[in-house]
């Protein structure tokens, strides 16, 4: 009796092409091979899209790119423009920073416009190393989607007028502001001395004041390495009682801020104050935090 053939039966040409694409590496040649075959025909374009989706394994269910795609700028941008092709379209929701790394405001604005043309309903967008390229216009484009729940700004300066737009997004629940354009700040410090430090302090505190004024539904807030005053952060805590995760590491907050968090954020589960100035946080602040936040585990 003839045994069944061990290899799969392919019903469509694109199935075969997709298998071929899955074996084409895109980390060494920055996706040039996949870009080339994608241009051959619609069948190849569908195959490239399917292959990039399949390599994500479990991450696709949450709308994320595979790690090996997300870490390569050309591959991540290719994944973005592939959203109109393949058997499953429009699955991407979590956009990594590699898809838009420019430090030029005009180029970043164009990159985000392209992103939103192919991914019109993103839930999470990360900016990393964009320095001062993020503008109010980019913030407005993201706000217009009405779907963004998570925004991460790492080593990226966010102007106050742009933060006013960001903080007004009704769907925003996670906000990360870390290393806010530190490379730019360092250059400013070298040229301006102490005046540069004070200017950065004031700017970061103004950003958090905007968060306090306009954000109402934050669950996760990371302001590590930001220079924020106790009074401003107390306002943030008061306006965001739903906070469950809070990162205040390497900041200048004191017991005053921890007491405010303990009084205003009863749902808090995780808090990080590591690296804060010595002597500014004592057992008094920690006890007040724990007393008010019964769910804190770390």
mmCIF file of C-alpha atoms in Angstrom:
data_model
loop_
_atom_site.group_PDB
_atom_site.id
_atom_site.type_symbol
_atom_site.label_atom_id
_atom_site.label_comp_id
_atom_site.label_asym_id
_atom_site.label_seq_id
_atom_site.Cartn_x
_atom_site.Cartn_y
_atom_site.Cartn_z
ATOM 1 C CA UNK A 1 0.000 0.000 0.000
ATOM 2 C CA UNK A 2 1.361 3.417 -0.928
ATOM 3 C CA UNK A 3 2.229 5.558 2.100
ATOM 4 C CA UNK A 4 1.064 9.171 2.278
ATOM 5 C CA UNK A 5 3.687 11.629 1.072
ATOM 6 C CA UNK A 6 5.316 13.277 4.127
ATOM 7 C CA UNK A 7 5.477 16.696 2.505
ATOM 8 C CA UNK A 8 2.499 19.091 2.692
ATOM 9 C CA UNK A 9 0.146 19.585 -0.214
ATOM 10 C CA UNK A 10 0.083 23.149 -1.481
ATOM 11 C CA UNK A 11 -3.160 24.467 -2.922
ATOM 12 C CA UNK A 12 -1.922 27.871 -3.994
ATOM 13 C CA UNK A 13 1.226 29.189 -5.606
ATOM 14 C CA UNK A 14 1.527 31.759 -2.828
ATOM 15 C CA UNK A 15 1.846 28.955 -0.251
ATOM 16 C CA UNK A 16 5.039 27.763 -1.930
ATOM 17 C CA UNK A 17 6.350 31.296 -2.295
ATOM 18 C CA UNK A 18 5.638 31.984 1.359
ATOM 19 C CA UNK A 19 7.730 28.991 2.405
ATOM 20 C CA UNK A 20 10.555 30.305 0.236
ATOM 21 C CA UNK A 21 10.283 33.745 1.856
ATOM 22 C CA UNK A 22 10.423 32.258 5.340
ATOM 23 C CA UNK A 23 13.900 30.936 4.551
ATOM 24 C CA UNK A 24 15.183 34.275 3.261
ATOM 25 C CA UNK A 25 17.138 36.057 5.961
ATOM 26 C CA UNK A 26 16.414 39.745 6.398
ATOM 27 C CA UNK A 27 18.829 40.569 9.197
ATOM 28 C CA UNK A 28 22.093 40.333 7.270
ATOM 29 C CA UNK A 29 21.087 42.170 4.085
ATOM 30 C CA UNK A 30 18.568 44.508 5.765
ATOM 31 C CA UNK A 31 15.607 42.942 3.953
ATOM 32 C CA UNK A 32 16.980 43.685 0.480
ATOM 33 C CA UNK A 33 16.196 40.157 -0.730
ATOM 34 C CA UNK A 34 12.587 40.316 0.427
ATOM 35 C CA UNK A 35 12.197 43.800 -1.032
ATOM 36 C CA UNK A 36 13.415 42.470 -4.368
ATOM 37 C CA UNK A 37 11.094 39.462 -4.535
ATOM 38 C CA UNK A 38 8.162 41.533 -3.276
ATOM 39 C CA UNK A 39 8.457 43.717 -6.372
ATOM 40 C CA UNK A 40 8.145 40.744 -8.737
ATOM 41 C CA UNK A 41 4.377 40.260 -8.577
ATOM 42 C CA UNK A 42 1.289 40.452 -6.380
ATOM 43 C CA UNK A 43 1.734 36.763 -5.506
ATOM 44 C CA UNK A 44 5.238 37.443 -4.247
ATOM 45 C CA UNK A 45 4.009 40.505 -2.317
ATOM 46 C CA UNK A 46 1.362 38.338 -0.640
ATOM 47 C CA UNK A 47 4.008 35.728 0.138
ATOM 48 C CA UNK A 48 6.395 38.230 1.739
ATOM 49 C CA UNK A 49 3.581 39.597 3.883
ATOM 50 C CA UNK A 50 2.563 36.116 5.011
ATOM 51 C CA UNK A 51 6.134 35.119 5.801
ATOM 52 C CA UNK A 52 6.722 38.192 7.960
ATOM 53 C CA UNK A 53 3.513 37.493 9.830
ATOM 54 C CA UNK A 54 4.307 33.805 10.344
ATOM 55 C CA UNK A 55 7.770 34.392 11.797
ATOM 56 C CA UNK A 56 6.143 36.255 14.658
ATOM 57 C CA UNK A 57 4.754 33.043 16.174
ATOM 58 C CA UNK A 58 2.836 33.981 19.313
ATOM 59 C CA UNK A 59 3.452 37.719 18.975
ATOM 60 C CA UNK A 60 1.057 38.044 16.017
ATOM 61 C CA UNK A 61 -1.948 37.435 18.259
ATOM 62 C CA UNK A 62 -1.195 40.731 20.023
ATOM 63 C CA UNK A 63 -0.436 42.557 16.783
ATOM 64 C CA UNK A 64 3.332 42.652 17.271
ATOM 65 C CA UNK A 65 6.169 42.098 14.838
ATOM 66 C CA UNK A 66 8.561 39.238 15.478
ATOM 67 C CA UNK A 67 11.622 40.367 17.407
ATOM 68 C CA UNK A 68 13.946 39.559 14.515
ATOM 69 C CA UNK A 69 11.855 41.827 12.280
ATOM 70 C CA UNK A 70 11.366 44.649 14.767
ATOM 71 C CA UNK A 71 15.090 45.071 15.424
ATOM 72 C CA UNK A 72 15.995 45.696 11.752
ATOM 73 C CA UNK A 73 14.837 49.109 10.434
ATOM 74 C CA UNK A 74 14.398 48.007 6.809
ATOM 75 C CA UNK A 75 12.585 44.825 7.823
ATOM 76 C CA UNK A 76 10.259 46.639 10.218
ATOM 77 C CA UNK A 77 9.358 49.212 7.563
ATOM 78 C CA UNK A 78 8.765 46.396 5.087
ATOM 79 C CA UNK A 79 6.424 44.761 7.585
ATOM 80 C CA UNK A 80 4.507 48.040 7.835
ATOM 81 C CA UNK A 81 3.931 48.392 4.080
ATOM 82 C CA UNK A 82 3.045 44.680 3.815
ATOM 83 C CA UNK A 83 -0.149 45.233 5.782
ATOM 84 C CA UNK A 84 -2.198 45.555 2.581
ATOM 85 C CA UNK A 85 -1.039 42.195 1.259
ATOM 86 C CA UNK A 86 -1.350 38.509 2.150
ATOM 87 C CA UNK A 87 -4.155 36.261 3.267
ATOM 88 C CA UNK A 88 -4.360 38.148 6.581
ATOM 89 C CA UNK A 89 -4.197 41.914 6.207
ATOM 90 C CA UNK A 90 -4.044 44.763 8.695
ATOM 91 C CA UNK A 91 -2.834 42.661 11.642
ATOM 92 C CA UNK A 92 -0.081 44.969 12.896
ATOM 93 C CA UNK A 93 -0.946 47.057 15.969
ATOM 94 C CA UNK A 94 2.330 47.437 17.914
ATOM 95 C CA UNK A 95 4.874 49.538 16.008
ATOM 96 C CA UNK A 96 8.532 49.415 17.138
ATOM 97 C CA UNK A 97 10.946 52.329 17.046
ATOM 98 C CA UNK A 98 12.955 50.790 14.181
ATOM 99 C CA UNK A 99 10.179 51.745 11.753
ATOM 100 C CA UNK A 100 10.870 55.482 12.261
ATOM 101 C CA UNK A 101 14.361 56.327 13.518
ATOM 102 C CA UNK A 102 14.956 59.699 11.865
ATOM 103 C CA UNK A 103 16.261 62.675 13.845
ATOM 104 C CA UNK A 104 15.031 65.092 11.167
ATOM 105 C CA UNK A 105 11.561 66.527 11.917
ATOM 106 C CA UNK A 106 10.410 66.526 8.277
ATOM 107 C CA UNK A 107 11.571 62.956 7.680
ATOM 108 C CA UNK A 108 10.025 61.693 10.925
ATOM 109 C CA UNK A 109 6.729 63.359 10.031
ATOM 110 C CA UNK A 110 6.799 61.673 6.610
ATOM 111 C CA UNK A 111 7.675 58.306 8.168
ATOM 112 C CA UNK A 112 4.772 58.525 10.614
ATOM 113 C CA UNK A 113 2.407 59.552 7.806
ATOM 114 C CA UNK A 114 3.473 56.452 5.866
ATOM 115 C CA UNK A 115 3.086 54.309 8.968
ATOM 116 C CA UNK A 116 -0.478 55.499 9.544
ATOM 117 C CA UNK A 117 -1.372 54.997 5.895
ATOM 118 C CA UNK A 118 -0.598 51.285 6.186
ATOM 119 C CA UNK A 119 -1.355 50.825 9.901
ATOM 120 C CA UNK A 120 -4.337 53.109 10.514
ATOM 121 C CA UNK A 121 -5.232 51.620 13.911
ATOM 122 C CA UNK A 122 -2.031 51.283 15.954
ATOM 123 C CA UNK A 123 -2.364 50.644 19.676
ATOM 124 C CA UNK A 124 1.301 51.109 20.608
ATOM 125 C CA UNK A 125 4.048 53.262 19.067
ATOM 126 C CA UNK A 126 7.620 53.640 20.328
ATOM 127 C CA UNK A 127 10.034 56.472 19.560
ATOM 128 C CA UNK A 128 13.681 55.907 20.461
ATOM 129 C CA UNK A 129 16.628 58.144 19.662
ATOM 130 C CA UNK A 130 14.645 60.669 17.619
ATOM 131 C CA UNK A 131 16.148 63.525 19.629
ATOM 132 C CA UNK A 132 14.142 66.702 18.872
ATOM 133 C CA UNK A 133 12.396 65.433 15.710
ATOM 134 C CA UNK A 134 9.057 64.689 17.411
ATOM 135 C CA UNK A 135 6.693 67.593 16.767
ATOM 136 C CA UNK A 136 3.155 68.703 17.516
ATOM 137 C CA UNK A 137 2.156 67.708 13.965
ATOM 138 C CA UNK A 138 3.308 64.123 14.562
ATOM 139 C CA UNK A 139 1.415 64.058 17.863
ATOM 140 C CA UNK A 140 -1.752 65.255 16.129
ATOM 141 C CA UNK A 141 -1.436 62.563 13.471
ATOM 142 C CA UNK A 142 -1.212 59.881 16.157
ATOM 143 C CA UNK A 143 -4.101 61.390 18.109
ATOM 144 C CA UNK A 144 -6.285 61.343 14.993
ATOM 145 C CA UNK A 145 -6.216 57.523 14.979
ATOM 146 C CA UNK A 146 -8.171 57.441 18.268
ATOM 147 C CA UNK A 147 -6.659 53.991 18.940
ATOM 148 C CA UNK A 148 -3.257 54.643 20.539
ATOM 149 C CA UNK A 149 -3.075 53.190 24.046
ATOM 150 C CA UNK A 150 0.708 53.147 24.558
ATOM 151 C CA UNK A 151 3.325 55.752 23.682
ATOM 152 C CA UNK A 152 6.991 55.357 24.544
ATOM 153 C CA UNK A 153 9.500 58.187 24.198
ATOM 154 C CA UNK A 154 13.083 57.083 24.848
ATOM 155 C CA UNK A 155 15.929 59.522 24.221
ATOM 156 C CA UNK A 156 13.389 61.621 22.344
ATOM 157 C CA UNK A 157 12.492 65.190 23.228
ATOM 158 C CA UNK A 158 8.760 65.903 23.444
ATOM 159 C CA UNK A 159 7.904 69.612 23.204
ATOM 160 C CA UNK A 160 5.294 70.893 25.630
ATOM 161 C CA UNK A 161 2.841 71.669 22.812
ATOM 162 C CA UNK A 162 3.204 68.099 21.526
ATOM 163 C CA UNK A 163 2.700 66.697 25.030
ATOM 164 C CA UNK A 164 -0.522 68.674 25.297
ATOM 165 C CA UNK A 165 -1.825 66.699 22.318
ATOM 166 C CA UNK A 166 -0.459 63.375 23.580
ATOM 167 C CA UNK A 167 -1.845 63.808 27.078
ATOM 168 C CA UNK A 168 -5.296 64.597 25.681
ATOM 169 C CA UNK A 169 -5.640 61.228 23.929
ATOM 170 C CA UNK A 170 -8.626 59.556 25.643
ATOM 171 C CA UNK A 171 -7.332 56.036 24.899
ATOM 172 C CA UNK A 172 -3.834 56.597 26.328
ATOM 173 C CA UNK A 173 -3.138 54.245 29.248
ATOM 174 C CA UNK A 174 0.654 53.761 29.093
ATOM 175 C CA UNK A 175 3.141 56.623 28.829
ATOM 176 C CA UNK A 176 6.924 56.265 28.932
ATOM 177 C CA UNK A 177 9.188 59.329 29.106
ATOM 178 C CA UNK A 178 12.754 58.197 29.746
ATOM 179 C CA UNK A 179 16.093 59.686 28.794
ATOM 180 C CA UNK A 180 14.227 62.625 27.282
ATOM 181 C CA UNK A 181 16.652 63.691 24.553
ATOM 182 C CA UNK A 182 19.650 63.219 26.835
ATOM 183 C CA UNK A 183 22.075 63.488 23.932
ATOM 184 C CA UNK A 184 20.680 66.919 23.106
ATOM 185 C CA UNK A 185 20.675 67.878 26.783
ATOM 186 C CA UNK A 186 24.314 66.855 27.151
ATOM 187 C CA UNK A 187 25.309 69.071 24.233
ATOM 188 C CA UNK A 188 23.320 71.923 25.740
ATOM 189 C CA UNK A 189 24.998 71.421 29.132
ATOM 190 C CA UNK A 190 28.440 71.611 27.582
ATOM 191 C CA UNK A 191 27.655 74.923 25.913
ATOM 192 C CA UNK A 192 25.430 76.543 28.523
ATOM 193 C CA UNK A 193 26.696 75.177 31.830
ATOM 194 C CA UNK A 194 24.365 75.388 34.827
ATOM 195 C CA UNK A 195 21.779 77.399 32.911
ATOM 196 C CA UNK A 196 21.294 74.398 30.602
ATOM 197 C CA UNK A 197 20.660 72.095 33.576
ATOM 198 C CA UNK A 198 18.027 74.441 35.000
ATOM 199 C CA UNK A 199 16.330 74.775 31.617
ATOM 200 C CA UNK A 200 16.103 70.984 31.268
ATOM 201 C CA UNK A 201 14.713 70.692 34.812
ATOM 202 C CA UNK A 202 12.002 73.238 34.079
ATOM 203 C CA UNK A 203 11.117 71.641 30.724
ATOM 204 C CA UNK A 204 10.706 68.152 32.155
ATOM 205 C CA UNK A 205 8.641 69.438 35.053
ATOM 206 C CA UNK A 206 6.390 71.312 32.608
ATOM 207 C CA UNK A 207 5.863 68.091 30.653
ATOM 208 C CA UNK A 208 4.710 66.287 33.794
ATOM 209 C CA UNK A 209 2.498 69.247 34.676
ATOM 210 C CA UNK A 210 0.750 68.739 31.311
ATOM 211 C CA UNK A 211 0.341 65.025 32.129
ATOM 212 C CA UNK A 212 -1.201 65.993 35.477
ATOM 213 C CA UNK A 213 -3.558 68.451 33.798
ATOM 214 C CA UNK A 214 -4.765 66.330 30.879
ATOM 215 C CA UNK A 215 -4.215 62.603 31.533
ATOM 216 C CA UNK A 216 -6.955 60.824 33.453
ATOM 217 C CA UNK A 217 -6.711 57.152 32.507
ATOM 218 C CA UNK A 218 -3.038 56.215 32.885
ATOM 219 C CA UNK A 219 -2.322 52.719 34.185
ATOM 220 C CA UNK A 220 1.397 52.635 33.472
ATOM 221 C CA UNK A 221 3.692 55.653 33.823
ATOM 222 C CA UNK A 222 7.482 55.587 33.439
ATOM 223 C CA UNK A 223 9.344 58.849 34.056
ATOM 224 C CA UNK A 224 12.687 57.320 34.953
ATOM 225 C CA UNK A 225 15.618 59.755 34.665
ATOM 226 C CA UNK A 226 13.239 62.720 34.400
ATOM 227 C CA UNK A 227 13.745 65.700 36.676
ATOM 228 C CA UNK A 228 10.349 66.255 38.229
ATOM 229 C CA UNK A 229 9.341 68.049 41.427
ATOM 230 C CA UNK A 230 7.332 66.519 44.255
ATOM 231 C CA UNK A 231 4.524 69.035 43.799
ATOM 232 C CA UNK A 232 4.096 68.231 40.105
ATOM 233 C CA UNK A 233 4.165 64.501 40.630
ATOM 234 C CA UNK A 234 1.655 64.785 43.445
ATOM 235 C CA UNK A 235 -0.670 66.401 40.892
ATOM 236 C CA UNK A 236 -0.003 63.522 38.460
ATOM 237 C CA UNK A 237 -0.944 60.990 41.139
ATOM 238 C CA UNK A 238 -4.117 62.879 42.023
ATOM 239 C CA UNK A 239 -5.320 62.998 38.411
ATOM 240 C CA UNK A 240 -4.470 59.350 37.651
ATOM 241 C CA UNK A 241 -5.852 57.173 40.465
ATOM 242 C CA UNK A 242 -5.962 54.108 38.169
ATOM 243 C CA UNK A 243 -2.158 53.758 38.052
ATOM 244 C CA UNK A 244 -0.938 50.194 38.562
ATOM 245 C CA UNK A 245 2.701 50.502 37.388
ATOM 246 C CA UNK A 246 4.944 53.444 38.230
ATOM 247 C CA UNK A 247 8.638 53.994 37.475
ATOM 248 C CA UNK A 248 10.263 56.878 39.336
ATOM 249 C CA UNK A 249 13.787 55.501 39.182
ATOM 250 C CA UNK A 250 16.687 57.948 39.034
ATOM 251 C CA UNK A 251 14.497 60.950 39.751
ATOM 252 C CA UNK A 252 14.671 63.608 42.470
ATOM 253 C CA UNK A 253 11.385 62.819 44.167
ATOM 254 C CA UNK A 254 11.260 62.615 47.959
ATOM 255 C CA UNK A 255 8.978 61.196 50.637
ATOM 256 C CA UNK A 256 6.476 63.915 49.741
ATOM 257 C CA UNK A 257 5.777 62.320 46.348
ATOM 258 C CA UNK A 258 5.535 58.812 47.823
ATOM 259 C CA UNK A 259 3.016 59.975 50.403
ATOM 260 C CA UNK A 260 0.928 61.519 47.614
ATOM 261 C CA UNK A 261 1.070 58.290 45.597
ATOM 262 C CA UNK A 262 0.000 56.290 48.657
ATOM 263 C CA UNK A 263 -2.990 58.560 49.157
ATOM 264 C CA UNK A 264 -4.101 58.838 45.516
ATOM 265 C CA UNK A 265 -3.216 55.540 43.766
ATOM 266 C CA UNK A 266 -4.758 52.607 45.690
ATOM 267 C CA UNK A 267 -4.488 50.211 42.707
ATOM 268 C CA UNK A 268 -0.702 50.487 42.410
ATOM 269 C CA UNK A 269 1.036 47.102 42.075
ATOM 270 C CA UNK A 270 4.601 47.850 40.970
ATOM 271 C CA UNK A 271 6.727 50.889 41.796
ATOM 272 C CA UNK A 272 10.410 51.555 41.147
ATOM 273 C CA UNK A 273 12.274 54.322 42.976
ATOM 274 C CA UNK A 274 15.749 52.872 42.534
ATOM 275 C CA UNK A 275 18.588 55.289 41.923
ATOM 276 C CA UNK A 276 16.819 58.265 43.466
ATOM 277 C CA UNK A 277 18.895 60.778 45.416
ATOM 278 C CA UNK A 278 20.162 59.422 48.713
ATOM 279 C CA UNK A 279 18.479 60.869 51.737
ATOM 280 C CA UNK A 280 15.419 61.985 49.784
ATOM 281 C CA UNK A 281 13.436 58.786 50.365
ATOM 282 C CA UNK A 282 13.143 57.285 53.828
ATOM 283 C CA UNK A 283 11.099 54.674 55.652
ATOM 284 C CA UNK A 284 8.472 57.353 56.225
ATOM 285 C CA UNK A 285 7.692 57.627 52.512
ATOM 286 C CA UNK A 286 7.894 53.883 51.908
ATOM 287 C CA UNK A 287 5.530 53.109 54.798
ATOM 288 C CA UNK A 288 3.042 55.706 53.558
ATOM 289 C CA UNK A 289 3.167 54.204 50.076
ATOM 290 C CA UNK A 290 2.628 50.642 51.288
ATOM 291 C CA UNK A 291 -0.145 51.693 53.666
ATOM 292 C CA UNK A 292 -2.130 53.320 50.869
ATOM 293 C CA UNK A 293 -1.378 50.783 48.122
ATOM 294 C CA UNK A 294 -2.396 47.376 49.421
ATOM 295 C CA UNK A 295 -1.608 45.639 46.119
ATOM 296 C CA UNK A 296 2.028 46.705 45.877
ATOM 297 C CA UNK A 297 4.276 43.659 45.420
ATOM 298 C CA UNK A 298 7.521 45.262 44.225
#
